[in-house]
Amino acid sequence: MAGFAKVGVAVAVLGLALAFGTVAVVAQDKEAEIKTRRDTMKRQGKDFKAIQDYVKGAGDQAAAEAAITDLQSIAPKIVTLFPEGTGLDAFPGKTGAKPAIWKEWDKFKQIPVALQGYEVKLAAAIRSGDKAAIGAALADTGKNGCGACHSDYREKVS
Ligand code: HEC
């Protein structure tokens, strides 16, 4: 009997260890998801700059075209970068994603849809090579696409 009891305790302890292990693994997964999100956002920032450089005369049209192609490949996937439990309430200092994202999910998920609309216009402007049009489309994209999220749902983290 005593032997069985010991095995029982051992199994219970093992179960507990596994449970804690799972929590740690989940936290690691979430941090990886935050990193993917921040890296993807930074990539969008670089693309944005490549287009800005072209408008300013510092970059070329091919680079701007590559940048908008990349942006357009990212935009439809942006919402997948925000799995639940990856906000700054759970990971302060590690992410600037505000909890409002998940509270206002229906509103939030519309922003990347709008962003795609602005990017279609931006792509057409880049193809035309008309720098004034590109500058205007880039400003619209930044303000109403990227900016719509950043103003309401993002806090800057260093
Ligand atoms: C759906 C909302 C949303 C859209 C659309 C969006 N962003 Fe973001 N962005 C965020 C949030 C939230 C953060 C903070 C992410 C974090 O800290 O985990 C962020 C962070 C960033 C950062 C800082 C990354 C870092 O970790 O330092 C850059 C740069 C950025 N975004 C660029 C862009 C650009 C450029 C666009 C438009 C082409 C864009 N974003 C569109 C929500 C969005």
Coordinates of C-alpha atoms and ligand atoms in Angstrom, one line a residue:
M1 CA 0.0 0.0 0.0
A2 CA 2.7 2.4 1.0
G3 CA 4.4 1.8 -2.3
F4 CA 1.3 2.7 -4.2
A5 CA 0.9 5.9 -2.2
K6 CA 4.5 6.9 -3.1
V7 CA 3.9 6.2 -6.7
G8 CA 0.7 8.3 -6.5
V9 CA 2.6 11.2 -5.0
A10 CA 5.3 10.9 -7.6
V11 CA 2.8 10.9 -10.4
A12 CA 1.1 14.0 -8.8
V13 CA 4.4 15.8 -8.5
L14 CA 5.2 14.9 -12.1
G15 CA 1.9 16.2 -13.2
L16 CA 2.5 19.5 -11.4
A17 CA 5.9 19.8 -13.0
L18 CA 4.4 19.2 -16.4
A19 CA 1.8 21.9 -15.7
F20 CA 4.4 24.5 -14.8
G21 CA 6.5 23.4 -17.7
T22 CA 3.5 24.1 -20.0
V23 CA 3.1 27.6 -18.6
A24 CA 6.7 28.4 -19.2
V25 CA 6.5 27.1 -22.8
V26 CA 3.4 29.1 -23.5
A27 CA 5.1 32.3 -22.2
Q28 CA 8.1 31.5 -24.5
D29 CA 5.8 31.0 -27.4
K30 CA 4.1 34.4 -26.7
E31 CA 7.4 36.1 -26.5
A32 CA 8.4 34.6 -29.8
E33 CA 5.1 35.8 -31.3
I34 CA 5.8 39.3 -29.9
K35 CA 9.2 39.2 -31.6
T36 CA 7.7 38.1 -34.9
R37 CA 5.2 41.0 -34.7
R38 CA 7.8 43.6 -33.8
D39 CA 10.2 42.3 -36.5
T40 CA 7.4 42.4 -39.1
M41 CA 6.5 46.0 -38.1
K42 CA 10.1 47.0 -38.4
R43 CA 10.2 45.5 -41.9
Q44 CA 7.2 47.6 -42.8
G45 CA 9.1 50.6 -41.4
K46 CA 12.0 49.8 -43.7
D47 CA 9.8 49.4 -46.7
F48 CA 8.1 52.7 -45.9
K49 CA 11.5 54.4 -45.8
A50 CA 12.5 52.9 -49.1
I51 CA 9.5 54.5 -50.7
Q52 CA 10.1 57.8 -48.9
D53 CA 13.7 57.8 -50.2
Y54 CA 12.5 57.4 -53.7
V55 CA 10.1 60.4 -53.3
K56 CA 13.0 62.4 -51.9
G57 CA 15.3 61.4 -54.8
A58 CA 17.6 59.3 -52.7
G59 CA 16.3 55.9 -53.8
D60 CA 15.2 54.3 -57.0
Q61 CA 11.9 53.1 -58.4
A62 CA 12.8 49.4 -58.4
A63 CA 13.5 49.6 -54.7
A64 CA 10.2 51.4 -54.1
E65 CA 8.4 48.8 -56.1
A66 CA 10.0 46.0 -54.1
A67 CA 9.0 47.7 -50.9
I68 CA 5.3 48.1 -51.8
T69 CA 5.2 44.5 -53.0
D70 CA 6.5 43.5 -49.6
L71 CA 4.0 45.8 -47.8
Q72 CA 1.2 44.3 -49.8
S73 CA 2.3 40.8 -48.9
I74 CA 2.3 41.7 -45.2
A75 CA -0.9 43.7 -44.8
P76 CA -3.4 40.7 -45.2
K77 CA -1.5 38.9 -42.4
I78 CA -1.2 41.7 -39.9
V79 CA -4.1 40.5 -37.8
T80 CA -2.4 37.1 -37.3
L81 CA 0.5 39.0 -35.6
F82 CA -1.8 39.7 -32.6
P83 CA -2.6 36.4 -30.9
E84 CA -4.5 36.8 -27.6
G85 CA -2.3 37.2 -24.5
T86 CA 0.5 39.1 -26.2
G87 CA -0.4 42.6 -25.0
L88 CA 1.5 44.9 -22.7
D89 CA -0.6 43.9 -19.8
A90 CA 1.0 40.5 -19.9
F91 CA 4.4 41.6 -21.2
P92 CA 5.1 45.1 -19.9
G93 CA 8.3 46.6 -21.4
K94 CA 8.4 43.9 -24.1
T95 CA 5.6 45.0 -26.3
G96 CA 3.7 48.2 -27.0
A97 CA 0.5 46.4 -28.0
K98 CA -2.4 47.9 -25.9
P99 CA -5.0 45.6 -24.4
A100 CA -7.7 47.6 -26.3
I101 CA -6.7 45.6 -29.4
W102 CA -8.4 42.6 -28.0
K103 CA -11.3 44.5 -26.4
E104 CA -12.1 46.2 -29.7
W105 CA -11.0 43.4 -32.0
D106 CA -13.8 44.0 -34.6
K107 CA -12.8 47.6 -35.0
F108 CA -9.1 46.8 -34.9
K109 CA -9.2 44.1 -37.6
Q110 CA -10.7 46.6 -40.0
I111 CA -7.6 48.8 -40.0
P112 CA -5.4 46.4 -42.0
V113 CA -8.3 46.1 -44.5
A114 CA -8.3 49.9 -44.9
L115 CA -4.5 49.8 -45.1
Q116 CA -4.7 47.4 -48.1
G117 CA -6.9 49.9 -49.9
Y118 CA -4.3 52.7 -49.4
E119 CA -1.6 50.4 -50.5
V120 CA -3.3 49.6 -53.8
K121 CA -3.3 53.4 -54.6
L122 CA 0.3 53.7 -53.4
A123 CA 1.4 50.8 -55.7
A124 CA -0.3 52.5 -58.7
A125 CA 1.4 55.8 -57.9
I126 CA 4.8 54.1 -57.6
R127 CA 4.3 52.4 -61.0
S128 CA 3.4 55.7 -62.5
G129 CA 6.7 57.2 -61.2
D130 CA 4.8 60.5 -60.4
K131 CA 6.6 61.5 -57.2
A132 CA 4.0 64.0 -56.1
A133 CA 1.3 61.3 -56.4
I134 CA 3.6 58.8 -54.5
G135 CA 4.2 61.3 -51.7
A136 CA 0.5 62.0 -51.3
A137 CA -0.4 58.3 -51.4
L138 CA 2.4 57.5 -48.9
A139 CA 1.1 60.2 -46.5
D140 CA -2.4 58.7 -46.7
T141 CA -1.1 55.2 -46.1
G142 CA 1.0 56.3 -43.2
K143 CA -1.6 58.5 -41.6
N144 CA -4.8 56.5 -42.2
G145 CA -3.4 53.0 -42.5
C146 CA -0.4 52.5 -40.2
G147 CA -1.2 55.5 -38.1
A148 CA -4.8 54.5 -37.4
C149 CA -3.4 51.6 -35.4
H150 CA -0.5 53.3 -33.9
S151 CA -2.5 56.2 -32.5
D152 CA -5.0 54.0 -30.7
Y153 CA -3.4 50.7 -30.1
R154 CA 0.3 51.2 -29.7
E155 CA 2.6 52.5 -27.0
K156 CA 6.2 53.0 -27.8
V157 CA 8.6 50.7 -26.2
S158 CA 12.4 51.2 -26.4
Ligands
HEC1 C1 -3.4 46.6 -37.1 C2 -2.7 47.6 -36.5 C3 -1.4 48.1 -37.1 C4 -1.1 48.4 -38.4 C5 -2.1 48.4 -39.6 C6 0.3 48.8 -38.5 N1 0.8 48.7 -37.2 FE1 2.8 49.1 -36.8 N2 2.4 48.5 -34.9 C7 1.2 48.2 -34.3 C8 1.4 47.8 -32.9 C9 0.3 47.4 -32.0 C10 2.7 48.0 -32.7 C11 3.5 47.7 -31.3 C12 3.9 46.2 -31.5 C13 4.6 45.6 -30.3 O1 5.3 46.4 -29.6 O2 4.4 44.4 -30.0 C14 3.4 48.5 -33.9 C15 4.7 48.8 -34.0 C16 5.3 49.3 -35.1 C17 6.7 49.6 -35.2 C18 7.8 49.6 -34.1 C19 8.3 48.2 -34.1 C20 9.3 47.9 -32.9 O3 9.1 46.9 -32.2 O4 10.1 48.8 -32.7 C21 6.9 50.1 -36.5 C22 8.3 50.6 -37.1 C23 5.7 50.0 -37.2 N3 4.7 49.5 -36.3 C24 5.5 50.3 -38.6 C25 4.3 50.1 -39.2 C26 4.1 50.6 -40.6 C27 5.1 51.2 -41.5 C28 2.8 50.2 -40.9 C29 2.0 50.5 -42.2 C30 2.6 50.0 -43.4 C31 2.2 49.6 -39.7 N4 3.1 49.6 -38.7 C32 0.9 49.2 -39.6 C33 0.0 48.1 -35.0 C34 -0.1 48.3 -36.4

